[in-house]
mmCIF file of C-alpha atoms and ligand atoms in Angstrom:
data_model
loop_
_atom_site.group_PDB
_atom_site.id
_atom_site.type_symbol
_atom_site.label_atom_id
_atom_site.label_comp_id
_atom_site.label_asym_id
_atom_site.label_seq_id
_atom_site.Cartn_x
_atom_site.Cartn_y
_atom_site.Cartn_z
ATOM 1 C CA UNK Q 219 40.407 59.509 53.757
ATOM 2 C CA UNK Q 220 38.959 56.033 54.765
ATOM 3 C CA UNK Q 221 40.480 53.029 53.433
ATOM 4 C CA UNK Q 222 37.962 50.855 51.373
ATOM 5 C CA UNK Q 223 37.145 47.679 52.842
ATOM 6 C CA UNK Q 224 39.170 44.689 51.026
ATOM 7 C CA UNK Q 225 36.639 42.524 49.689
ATOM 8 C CA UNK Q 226 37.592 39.345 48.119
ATOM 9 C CA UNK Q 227 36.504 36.841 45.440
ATOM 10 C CA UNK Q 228 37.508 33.764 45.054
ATOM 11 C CA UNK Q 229 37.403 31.085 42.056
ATOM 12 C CA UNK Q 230 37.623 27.609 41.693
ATOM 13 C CA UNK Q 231 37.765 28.138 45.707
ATOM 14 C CA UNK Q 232 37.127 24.213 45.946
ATOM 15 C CA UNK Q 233 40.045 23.272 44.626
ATOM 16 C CA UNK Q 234 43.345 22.509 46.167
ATOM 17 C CA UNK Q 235 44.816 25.871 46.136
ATOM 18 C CA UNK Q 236 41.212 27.523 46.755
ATOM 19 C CA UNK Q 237 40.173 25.635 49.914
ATOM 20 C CA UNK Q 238 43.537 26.598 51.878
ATOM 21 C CA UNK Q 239 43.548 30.119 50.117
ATOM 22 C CA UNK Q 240 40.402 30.341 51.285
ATOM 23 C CA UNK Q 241 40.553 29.542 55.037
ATOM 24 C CA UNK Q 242 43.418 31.833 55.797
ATOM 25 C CA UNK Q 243 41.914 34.957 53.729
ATOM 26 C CA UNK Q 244 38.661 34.371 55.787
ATOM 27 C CA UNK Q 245 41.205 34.276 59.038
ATOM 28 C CA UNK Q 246 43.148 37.507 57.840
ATOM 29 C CA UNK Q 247 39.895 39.486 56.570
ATOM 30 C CA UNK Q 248 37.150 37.982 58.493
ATOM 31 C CA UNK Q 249 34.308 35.211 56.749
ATOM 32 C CA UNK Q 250 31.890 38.456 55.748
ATOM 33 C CA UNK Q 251 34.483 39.843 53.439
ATOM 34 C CA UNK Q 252 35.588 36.829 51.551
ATOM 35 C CA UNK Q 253 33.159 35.192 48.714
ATOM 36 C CA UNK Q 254 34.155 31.737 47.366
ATOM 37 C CA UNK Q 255 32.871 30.356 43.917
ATOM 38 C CA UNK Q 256 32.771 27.381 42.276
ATOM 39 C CA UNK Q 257 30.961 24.946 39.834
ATOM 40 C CA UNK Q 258 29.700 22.995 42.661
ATOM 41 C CA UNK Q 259 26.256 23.052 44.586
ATOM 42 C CA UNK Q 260 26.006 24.771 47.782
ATOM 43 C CA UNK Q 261 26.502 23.029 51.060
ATOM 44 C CA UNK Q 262 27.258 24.496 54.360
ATOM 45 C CA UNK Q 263 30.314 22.119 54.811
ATOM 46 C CA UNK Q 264 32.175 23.340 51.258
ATOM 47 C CA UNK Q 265 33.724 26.422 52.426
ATOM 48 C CA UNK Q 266 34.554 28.389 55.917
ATOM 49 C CA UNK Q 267 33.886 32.013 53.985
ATOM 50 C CA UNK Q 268 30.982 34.218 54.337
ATOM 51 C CA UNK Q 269 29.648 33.553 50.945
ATOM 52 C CA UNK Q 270 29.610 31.379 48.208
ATOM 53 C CA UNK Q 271 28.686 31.824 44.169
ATOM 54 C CA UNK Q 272 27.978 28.771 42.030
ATOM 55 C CA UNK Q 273 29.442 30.512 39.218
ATOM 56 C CA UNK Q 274 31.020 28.998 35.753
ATOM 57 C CA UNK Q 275 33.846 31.703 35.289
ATOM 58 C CA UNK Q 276 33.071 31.292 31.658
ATOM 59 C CA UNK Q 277 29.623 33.202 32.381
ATOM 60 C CA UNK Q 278 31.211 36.606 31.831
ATOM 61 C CA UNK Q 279 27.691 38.244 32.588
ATOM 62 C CA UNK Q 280 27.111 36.624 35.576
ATOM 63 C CA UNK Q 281 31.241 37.427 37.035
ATOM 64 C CA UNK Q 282 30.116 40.941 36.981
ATOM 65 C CA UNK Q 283 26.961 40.667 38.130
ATOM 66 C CA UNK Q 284 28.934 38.876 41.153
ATOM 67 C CA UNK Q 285 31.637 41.464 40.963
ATOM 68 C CA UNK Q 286 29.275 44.754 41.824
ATOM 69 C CA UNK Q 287 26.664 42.315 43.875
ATOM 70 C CA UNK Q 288 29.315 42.194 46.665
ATOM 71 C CA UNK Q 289 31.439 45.318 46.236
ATOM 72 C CA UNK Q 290 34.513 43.259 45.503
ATOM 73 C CA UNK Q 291 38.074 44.877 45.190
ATOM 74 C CA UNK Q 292 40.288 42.011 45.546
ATOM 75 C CA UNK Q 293 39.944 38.615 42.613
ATOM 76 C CA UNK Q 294 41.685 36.035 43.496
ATOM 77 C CA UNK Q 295 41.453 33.970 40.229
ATOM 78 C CA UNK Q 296 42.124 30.211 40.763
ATOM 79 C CA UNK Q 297 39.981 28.341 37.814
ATOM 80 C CA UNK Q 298 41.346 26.575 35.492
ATOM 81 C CA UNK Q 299 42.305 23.494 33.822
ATOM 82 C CA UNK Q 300 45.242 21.836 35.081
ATOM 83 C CA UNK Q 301 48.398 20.400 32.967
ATOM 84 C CA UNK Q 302 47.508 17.086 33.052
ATOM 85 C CA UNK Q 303 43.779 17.619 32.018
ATOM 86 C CA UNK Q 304 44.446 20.458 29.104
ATOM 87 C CA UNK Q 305 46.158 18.169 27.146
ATOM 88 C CA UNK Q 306 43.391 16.490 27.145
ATOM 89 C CA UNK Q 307 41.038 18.901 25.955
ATOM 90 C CA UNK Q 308 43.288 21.824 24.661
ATOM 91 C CA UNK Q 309 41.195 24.251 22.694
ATOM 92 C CA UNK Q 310 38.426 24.175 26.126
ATOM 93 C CA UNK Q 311 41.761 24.909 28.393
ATOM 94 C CA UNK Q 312 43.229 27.698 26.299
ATOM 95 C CA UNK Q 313 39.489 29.489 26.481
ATOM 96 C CA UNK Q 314 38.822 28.751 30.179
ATOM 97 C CA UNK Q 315 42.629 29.365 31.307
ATOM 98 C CA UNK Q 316 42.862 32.462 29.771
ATOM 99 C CA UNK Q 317 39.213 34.264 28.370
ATOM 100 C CA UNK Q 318 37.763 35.195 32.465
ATOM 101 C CA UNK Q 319 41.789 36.512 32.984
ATOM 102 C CA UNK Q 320 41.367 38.509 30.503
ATOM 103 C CA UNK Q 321 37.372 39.537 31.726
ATOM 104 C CA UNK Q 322 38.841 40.556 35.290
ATOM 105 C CA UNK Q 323 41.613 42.778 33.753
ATOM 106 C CA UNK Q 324 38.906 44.058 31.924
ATOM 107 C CA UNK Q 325 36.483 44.993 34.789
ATOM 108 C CA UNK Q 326 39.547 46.749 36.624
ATOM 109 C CA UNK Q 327 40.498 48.659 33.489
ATOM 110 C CA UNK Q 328 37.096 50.035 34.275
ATOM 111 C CA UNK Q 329 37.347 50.740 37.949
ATOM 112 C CA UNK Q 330 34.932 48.026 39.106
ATOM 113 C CA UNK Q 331 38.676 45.926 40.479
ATOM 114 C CA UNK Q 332 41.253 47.102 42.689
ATOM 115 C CA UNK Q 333 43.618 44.298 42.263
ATOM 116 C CA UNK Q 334 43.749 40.460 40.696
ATOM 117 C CA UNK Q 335 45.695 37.624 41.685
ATOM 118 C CA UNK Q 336 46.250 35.003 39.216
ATOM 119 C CA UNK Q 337 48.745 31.640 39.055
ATOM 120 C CA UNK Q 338 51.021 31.067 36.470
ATOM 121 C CA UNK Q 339 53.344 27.950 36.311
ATOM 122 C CA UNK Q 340 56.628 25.903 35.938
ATOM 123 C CA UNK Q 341 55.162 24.986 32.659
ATOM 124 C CA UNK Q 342 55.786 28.652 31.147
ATOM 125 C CA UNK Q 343 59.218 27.273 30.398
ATOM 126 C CA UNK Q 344 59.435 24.577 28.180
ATOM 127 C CA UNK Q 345 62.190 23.151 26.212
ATOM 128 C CA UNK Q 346 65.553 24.238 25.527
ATOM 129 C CA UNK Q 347 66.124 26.570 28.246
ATOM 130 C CA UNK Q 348 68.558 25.377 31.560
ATOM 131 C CA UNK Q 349 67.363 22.730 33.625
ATOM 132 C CA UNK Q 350 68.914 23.802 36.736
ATOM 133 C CA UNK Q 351 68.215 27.599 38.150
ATOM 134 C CA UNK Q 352 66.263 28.646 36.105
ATOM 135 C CA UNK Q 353 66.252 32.523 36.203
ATOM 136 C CA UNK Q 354 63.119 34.951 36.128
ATOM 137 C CA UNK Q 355 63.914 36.368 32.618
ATOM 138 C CA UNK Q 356 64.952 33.251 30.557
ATOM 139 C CA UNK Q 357 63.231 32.966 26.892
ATOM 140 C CA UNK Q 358 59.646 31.283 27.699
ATOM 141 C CA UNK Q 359 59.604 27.904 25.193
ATOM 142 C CA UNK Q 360 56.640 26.094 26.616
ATOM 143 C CA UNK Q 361 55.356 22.405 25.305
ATOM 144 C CA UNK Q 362 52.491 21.758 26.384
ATOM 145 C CA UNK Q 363 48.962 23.294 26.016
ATOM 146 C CA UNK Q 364 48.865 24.649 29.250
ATOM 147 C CA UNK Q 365 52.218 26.072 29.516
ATOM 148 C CA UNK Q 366 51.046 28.066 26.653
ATOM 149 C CA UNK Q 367 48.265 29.790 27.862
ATOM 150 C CA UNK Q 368 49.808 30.600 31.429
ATOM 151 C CA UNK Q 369 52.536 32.370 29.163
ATOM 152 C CA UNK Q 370 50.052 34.049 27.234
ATOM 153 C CA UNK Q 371 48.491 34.780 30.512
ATOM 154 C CA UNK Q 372 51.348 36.617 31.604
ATOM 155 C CA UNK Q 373 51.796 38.598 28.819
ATOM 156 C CA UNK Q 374 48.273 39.591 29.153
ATOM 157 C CA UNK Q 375 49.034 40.557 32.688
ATOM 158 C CA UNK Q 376 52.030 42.204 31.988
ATOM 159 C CA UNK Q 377 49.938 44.023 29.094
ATOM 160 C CA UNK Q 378 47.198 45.215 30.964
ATOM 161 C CA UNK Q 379 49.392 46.815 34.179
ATOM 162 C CA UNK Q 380 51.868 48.619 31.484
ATOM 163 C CA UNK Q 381 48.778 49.773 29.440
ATOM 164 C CA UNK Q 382 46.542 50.526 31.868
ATOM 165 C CA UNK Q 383 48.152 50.414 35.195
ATOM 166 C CA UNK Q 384 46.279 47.357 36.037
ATOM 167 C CA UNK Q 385 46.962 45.670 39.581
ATOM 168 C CA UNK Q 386 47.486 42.480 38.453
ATOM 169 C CA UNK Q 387 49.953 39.890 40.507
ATOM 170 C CA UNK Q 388 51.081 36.228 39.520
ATOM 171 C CA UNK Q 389 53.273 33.453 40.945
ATOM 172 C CA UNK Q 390 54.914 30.660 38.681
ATOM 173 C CA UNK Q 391 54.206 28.152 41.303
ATOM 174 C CA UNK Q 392 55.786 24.823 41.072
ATOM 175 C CA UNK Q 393 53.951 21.822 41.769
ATOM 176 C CA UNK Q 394 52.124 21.980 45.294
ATOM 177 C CA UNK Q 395 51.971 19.448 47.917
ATOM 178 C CA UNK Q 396 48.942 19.382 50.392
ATOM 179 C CA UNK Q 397 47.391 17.034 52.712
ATOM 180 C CA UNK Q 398 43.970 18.790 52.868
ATOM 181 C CA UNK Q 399 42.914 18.499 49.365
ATOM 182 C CA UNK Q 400 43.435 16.014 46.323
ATOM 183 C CA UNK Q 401 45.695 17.141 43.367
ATOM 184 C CA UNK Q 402 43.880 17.928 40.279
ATOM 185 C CA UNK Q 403 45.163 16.405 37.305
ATOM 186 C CA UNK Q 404 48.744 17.892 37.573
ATOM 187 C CA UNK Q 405 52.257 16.501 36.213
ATOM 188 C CA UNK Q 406 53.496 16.871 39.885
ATOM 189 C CA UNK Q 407 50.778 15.064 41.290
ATOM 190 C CA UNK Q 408 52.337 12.286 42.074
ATOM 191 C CA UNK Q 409 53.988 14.024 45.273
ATOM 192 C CA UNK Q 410 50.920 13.820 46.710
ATOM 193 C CA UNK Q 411 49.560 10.561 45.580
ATOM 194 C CA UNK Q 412 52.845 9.113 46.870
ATOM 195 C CA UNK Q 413 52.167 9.444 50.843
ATOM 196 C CA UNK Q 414 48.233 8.055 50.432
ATOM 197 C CA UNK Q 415 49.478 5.292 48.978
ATOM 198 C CA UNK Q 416 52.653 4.739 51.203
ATOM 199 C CA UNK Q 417 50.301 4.921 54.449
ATOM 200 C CA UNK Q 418 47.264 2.683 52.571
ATOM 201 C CA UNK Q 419 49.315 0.100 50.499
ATOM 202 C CA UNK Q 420 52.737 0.794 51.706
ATOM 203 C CA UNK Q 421 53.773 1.163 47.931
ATOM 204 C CA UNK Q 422 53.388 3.400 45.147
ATOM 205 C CA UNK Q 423 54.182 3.220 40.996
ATOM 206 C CA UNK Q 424 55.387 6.578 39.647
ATOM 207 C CA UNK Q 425 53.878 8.024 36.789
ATOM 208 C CA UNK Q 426 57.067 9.649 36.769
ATOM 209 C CA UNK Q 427 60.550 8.269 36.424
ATOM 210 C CA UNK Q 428 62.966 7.638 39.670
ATOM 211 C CA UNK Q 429 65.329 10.242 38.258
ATOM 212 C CA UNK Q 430 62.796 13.451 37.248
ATOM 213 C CA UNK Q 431 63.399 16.428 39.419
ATOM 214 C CA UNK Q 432 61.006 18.823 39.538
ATOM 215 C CA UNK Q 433 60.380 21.808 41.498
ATOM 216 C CA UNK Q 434 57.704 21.558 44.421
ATOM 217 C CA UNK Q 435 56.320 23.638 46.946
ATOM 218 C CA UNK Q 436 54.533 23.148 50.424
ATOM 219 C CA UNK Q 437 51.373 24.384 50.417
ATOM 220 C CA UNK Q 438 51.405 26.292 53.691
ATOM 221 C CA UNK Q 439 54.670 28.111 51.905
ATOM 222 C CA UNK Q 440 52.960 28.324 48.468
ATOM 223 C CA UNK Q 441 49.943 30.225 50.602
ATOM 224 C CA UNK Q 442 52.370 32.731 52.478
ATOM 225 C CA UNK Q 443 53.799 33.538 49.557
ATOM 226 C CA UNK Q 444 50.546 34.572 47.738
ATOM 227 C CA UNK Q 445 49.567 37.105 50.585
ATOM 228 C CA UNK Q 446 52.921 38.203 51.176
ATOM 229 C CA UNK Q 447 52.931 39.390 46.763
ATOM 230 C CA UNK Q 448 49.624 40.607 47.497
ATOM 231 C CA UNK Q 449 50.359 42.709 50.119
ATOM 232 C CA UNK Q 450 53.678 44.134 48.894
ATOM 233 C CA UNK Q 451 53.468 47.290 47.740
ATOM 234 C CA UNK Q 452 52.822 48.004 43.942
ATOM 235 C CA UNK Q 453 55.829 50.252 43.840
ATOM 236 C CA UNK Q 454 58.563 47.460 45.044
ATOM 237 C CA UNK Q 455 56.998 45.141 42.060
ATOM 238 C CA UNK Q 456 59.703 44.897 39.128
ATOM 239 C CA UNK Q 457 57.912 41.580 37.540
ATOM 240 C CA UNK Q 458 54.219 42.097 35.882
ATOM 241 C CA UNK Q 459 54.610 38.738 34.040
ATOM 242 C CA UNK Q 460 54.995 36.347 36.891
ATOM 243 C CA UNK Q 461 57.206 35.792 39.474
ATOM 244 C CA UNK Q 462 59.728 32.345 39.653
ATOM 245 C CA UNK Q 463 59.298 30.594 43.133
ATOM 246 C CA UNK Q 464 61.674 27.626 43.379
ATOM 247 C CA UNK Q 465 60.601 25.917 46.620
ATOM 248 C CA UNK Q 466 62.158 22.949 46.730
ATOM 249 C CA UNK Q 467 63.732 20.491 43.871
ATOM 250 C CA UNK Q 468 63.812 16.291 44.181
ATOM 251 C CA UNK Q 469 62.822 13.071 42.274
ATOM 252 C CA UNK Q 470 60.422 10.553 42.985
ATOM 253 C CA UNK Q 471 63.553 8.609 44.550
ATOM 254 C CA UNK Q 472 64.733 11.517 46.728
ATOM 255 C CA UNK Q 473 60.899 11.552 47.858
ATOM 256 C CA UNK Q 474 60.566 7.475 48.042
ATOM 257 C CA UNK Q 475 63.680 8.070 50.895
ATOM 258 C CA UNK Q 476 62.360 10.282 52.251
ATOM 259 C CA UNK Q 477 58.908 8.238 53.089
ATOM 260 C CA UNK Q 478 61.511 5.098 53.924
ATOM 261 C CA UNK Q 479 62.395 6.988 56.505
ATOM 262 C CA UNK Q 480 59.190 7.403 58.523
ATOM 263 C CA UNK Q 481 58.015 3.998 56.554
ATOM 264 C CA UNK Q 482 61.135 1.623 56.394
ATOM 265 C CA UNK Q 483 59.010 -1.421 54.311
ATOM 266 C CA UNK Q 484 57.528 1.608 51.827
ATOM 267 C CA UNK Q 485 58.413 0.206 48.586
ATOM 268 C CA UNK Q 486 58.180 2.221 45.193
ATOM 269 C CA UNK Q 487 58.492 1.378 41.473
ATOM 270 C CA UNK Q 488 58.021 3.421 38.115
ATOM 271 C CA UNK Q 489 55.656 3.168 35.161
ATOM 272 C CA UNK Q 490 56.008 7.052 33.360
ATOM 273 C CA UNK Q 491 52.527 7.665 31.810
ATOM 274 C CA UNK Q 492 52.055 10.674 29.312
ATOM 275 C CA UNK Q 493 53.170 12.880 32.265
ATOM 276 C CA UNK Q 494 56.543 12.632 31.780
ATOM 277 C CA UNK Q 495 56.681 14.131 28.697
ATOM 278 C CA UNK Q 496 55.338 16.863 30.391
ATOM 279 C CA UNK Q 497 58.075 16.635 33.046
ATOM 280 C CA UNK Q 498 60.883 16.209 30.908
ATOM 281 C CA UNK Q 499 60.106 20.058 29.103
ATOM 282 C CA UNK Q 500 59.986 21.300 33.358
ATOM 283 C CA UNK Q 501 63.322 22.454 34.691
ATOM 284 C CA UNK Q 502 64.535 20.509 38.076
ATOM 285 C CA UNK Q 503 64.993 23.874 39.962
ATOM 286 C CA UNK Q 504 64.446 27.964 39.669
ATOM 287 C CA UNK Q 505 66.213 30.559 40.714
ATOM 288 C CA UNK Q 506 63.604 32.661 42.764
ATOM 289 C CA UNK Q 507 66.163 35.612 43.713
ATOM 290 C CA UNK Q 508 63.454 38.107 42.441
ATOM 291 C CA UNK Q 509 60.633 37.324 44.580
ATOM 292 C CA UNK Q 510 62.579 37.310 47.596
ATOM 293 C CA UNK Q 511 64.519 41.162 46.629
ATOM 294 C CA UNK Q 512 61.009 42.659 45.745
ATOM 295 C CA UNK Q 513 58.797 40.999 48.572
ATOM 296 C CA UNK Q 514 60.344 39.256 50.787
ATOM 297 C CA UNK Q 515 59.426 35.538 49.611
ATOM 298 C CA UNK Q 516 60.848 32.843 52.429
ATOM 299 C CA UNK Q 517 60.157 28.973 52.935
ATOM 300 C CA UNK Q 518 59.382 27.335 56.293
ATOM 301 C CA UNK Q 519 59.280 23.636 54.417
ATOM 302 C CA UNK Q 520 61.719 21.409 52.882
ATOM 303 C CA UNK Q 521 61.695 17.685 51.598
ATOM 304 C CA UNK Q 522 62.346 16.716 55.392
ATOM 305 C CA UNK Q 523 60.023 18.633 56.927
ATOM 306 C CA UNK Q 524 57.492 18.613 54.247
ATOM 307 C CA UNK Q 525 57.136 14.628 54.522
ATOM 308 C CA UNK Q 526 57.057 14.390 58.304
ATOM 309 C CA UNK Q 527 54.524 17.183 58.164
ATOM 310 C CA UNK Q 528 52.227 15.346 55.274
ATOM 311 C CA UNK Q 529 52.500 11.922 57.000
ATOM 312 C CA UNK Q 530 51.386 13.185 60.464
ATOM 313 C CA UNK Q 531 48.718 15.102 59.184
ATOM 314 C CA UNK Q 532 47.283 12.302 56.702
ATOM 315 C CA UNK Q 533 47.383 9.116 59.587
ATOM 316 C CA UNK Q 534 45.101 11.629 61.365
ATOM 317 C CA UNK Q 535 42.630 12.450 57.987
ATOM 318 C CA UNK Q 536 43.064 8.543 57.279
ATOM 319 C CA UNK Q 537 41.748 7.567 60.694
ATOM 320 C CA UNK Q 538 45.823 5.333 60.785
HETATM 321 P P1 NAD U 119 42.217 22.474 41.031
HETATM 322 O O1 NAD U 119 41.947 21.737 39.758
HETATM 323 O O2 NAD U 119 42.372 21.720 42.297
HETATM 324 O O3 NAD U 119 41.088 23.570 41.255
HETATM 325 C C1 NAD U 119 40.556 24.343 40.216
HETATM 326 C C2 NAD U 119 39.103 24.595 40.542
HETATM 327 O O4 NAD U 119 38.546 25.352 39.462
HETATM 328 C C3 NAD U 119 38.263 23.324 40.686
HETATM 329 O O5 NAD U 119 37.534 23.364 41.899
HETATM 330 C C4 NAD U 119 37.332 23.361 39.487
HETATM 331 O O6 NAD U 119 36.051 22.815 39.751
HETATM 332 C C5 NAD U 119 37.237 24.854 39.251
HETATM 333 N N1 NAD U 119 36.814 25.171 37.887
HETATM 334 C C6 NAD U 119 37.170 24.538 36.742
HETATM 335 N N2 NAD U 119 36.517 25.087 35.710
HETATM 336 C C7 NAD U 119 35.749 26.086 36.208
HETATM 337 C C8 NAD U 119 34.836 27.002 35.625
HETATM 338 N N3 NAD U 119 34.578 27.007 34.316
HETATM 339 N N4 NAD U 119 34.228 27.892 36.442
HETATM 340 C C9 NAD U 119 34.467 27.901 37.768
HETATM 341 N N5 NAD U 119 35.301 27.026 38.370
HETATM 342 C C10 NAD U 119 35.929 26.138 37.598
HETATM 343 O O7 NAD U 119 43.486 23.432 40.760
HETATM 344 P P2 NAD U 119 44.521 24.045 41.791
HETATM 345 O O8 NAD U 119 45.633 23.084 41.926
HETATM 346 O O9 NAD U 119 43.819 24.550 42.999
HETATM 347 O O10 NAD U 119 45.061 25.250 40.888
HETATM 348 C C11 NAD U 119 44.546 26.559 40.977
HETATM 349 C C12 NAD U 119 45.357 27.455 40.059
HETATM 350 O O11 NAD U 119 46.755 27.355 40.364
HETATM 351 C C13 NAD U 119 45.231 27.114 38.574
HETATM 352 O O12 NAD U 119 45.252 28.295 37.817
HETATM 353 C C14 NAD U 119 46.477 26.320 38.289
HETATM 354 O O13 NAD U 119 46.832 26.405 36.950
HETATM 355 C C15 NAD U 119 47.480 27.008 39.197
HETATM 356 N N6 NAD U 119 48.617 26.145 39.524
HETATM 357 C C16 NAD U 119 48.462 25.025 40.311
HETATM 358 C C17 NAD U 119 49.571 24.221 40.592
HETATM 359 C C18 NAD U 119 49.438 22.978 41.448
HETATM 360 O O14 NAD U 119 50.429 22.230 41.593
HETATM 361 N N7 NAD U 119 48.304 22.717 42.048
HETATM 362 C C19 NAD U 119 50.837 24.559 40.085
HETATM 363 C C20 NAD U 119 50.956 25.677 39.265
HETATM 364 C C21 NAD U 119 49.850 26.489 39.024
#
């Protein structure tokens, strides 16, 4: 029998997971197959894939109409309101984080999906449960708006596949750390902030304190390790919820000496903002022993590597 051709949607494909998730599906599956969306215009510079959809994700009608336009088997469902921002608005980011989730699940209930992919978080765990290692099954306590509806999101996931056999895959990623795009409003965004600021100003304030550890990930690992879930098979799956991925774990000191290192007169100091309540309900590391028995999950980046990697990369993007 011939194998269907994988085609792919993407949303919120202009944001910082979307626009790397973007470029290497195009380079795996070719720009023809892959269909970004967003709440942006059009422009021919926004995105390498074949197409792109101005498309509210909230616009259930026009999602399908998207959906069976371009034959698409393969959602990978990005949109959303970060941490930072959804405490901020928290009855629009429980309906946008988890009413379209619930609208893809339903279209491949019906047949029109093969197979979703959609992020869940560190913030599914809240307070109460260990700070250090935190394991795959621990009791979900989450604090914070968000963290609510990614758990809820999970259990809608979870519901769906054991219901209805529903190909539905999800990371908890921890916070990510890219040169290529900004951060969007997230509790760990000041990993990123940190090394635009060390090469511009030479010093940074921490909206987080010196001694907050927090898991983070590399965005080129983060990226492997959403097309190595996706392409697992379905059979060596045992999570439906979502599966832990630990990455790394350090503080905004750890980080600062890490920068000294490649920037000996970097200086940083700390003024916690809102954020680190947030932070303080986030455990400091997770054990990810799951995702690497059922798929294979491996990191290339650490702290070290990781800062040599984002400083090289951003003196080129800064014109340094
Ligand atoms: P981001 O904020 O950079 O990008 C989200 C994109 O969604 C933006 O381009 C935004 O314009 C778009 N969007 C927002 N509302 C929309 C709507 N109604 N219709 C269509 N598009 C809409 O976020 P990101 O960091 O790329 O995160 C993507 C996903 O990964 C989210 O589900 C987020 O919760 C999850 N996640 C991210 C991190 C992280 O550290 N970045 C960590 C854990 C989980």
């Amino acid at each position: 029998m011939e194998s269907k051709t994988e085609k792919i949607l993407i949303t919120g494909a202009l944001g910082q997971i979307g626009t790397e998730l973007t470029t290497r599906l195009v380079e795996i599956h070719g720009a023809e197959n892959v269909v970004a969306s967003g709440l942006d215009r059009w422009d021919k510079n926004l995105t390498s894939a074949g197409f792109y959809e101005r498309m509210d994700v909230m616009n259930t009608q026009l999602v399908r109409q998207v959906i069976k336009d371009y034959e698409i088997t393969t959602v990978y469902h990005l949109a959303s309101l970060l941490s930072g921002t959804s405490e901020k608005q928290p009855l629009f980011a429980w309906k946008l984080n988890l009413e379209p989730l619930i609208n893809f699940c339903e279209m491949a209930k019906e047949g029109l999906l093969d197979k979703i992919f959609w992020p869940s978080s560190i913030a599914v765990f809240g307070k109460g449960i260990p700070k250090t290692n935190v394991g795959q099954e621990v009791i979900l306590n989450p604090a914070t708006v968000y963290g609510i509806s990614k758990m809820a999101g999970e259990k809608w996931c979870e519901y769906y596949f054991e219901k209805y056999g529903v190909d539905v895959r999800s990371i908890r990623y921890p916070g990510l750390i890219s040169w290529k795009t900004p951060a969007g409003g997230g509790t760990t965004d000041y990993a990123v902030e940190i090394f635009y600021e060390a090469l511009e100003e030479g010093k940074y304030t921490s909206f987080i304190s010196e001694d907050t550890a927090m898991p983070m990930l590399y965005m080129d690992d983060a990226i492997n390790a959403t097309l190595q879930l996706m392409e697992a098979p379905k059979e060596n799956l045992s999570v439906h919820t979502a599966y832990n991925l630990g990455g790394m774990s350090f503080t905004p000191k750890e980080l600062a000496a890490e920068i000294k290192k490649e920037i000996p007169d970097f200086a940083i100091d700390y003024k916690p903002d809102f954020r680190q309540a947030i932070a303080d309900t986030w455990p400091a590391s997770i054990d990810d022993s799951v995702a690497k028995k059922d798929w294979g999950l491996s990191y290339e980046f650490g702290k070290t590597e990781m800062t040599k990697d984002m400083l090289k990369n951003l003196r080129v993007k800064l014109a340094l």
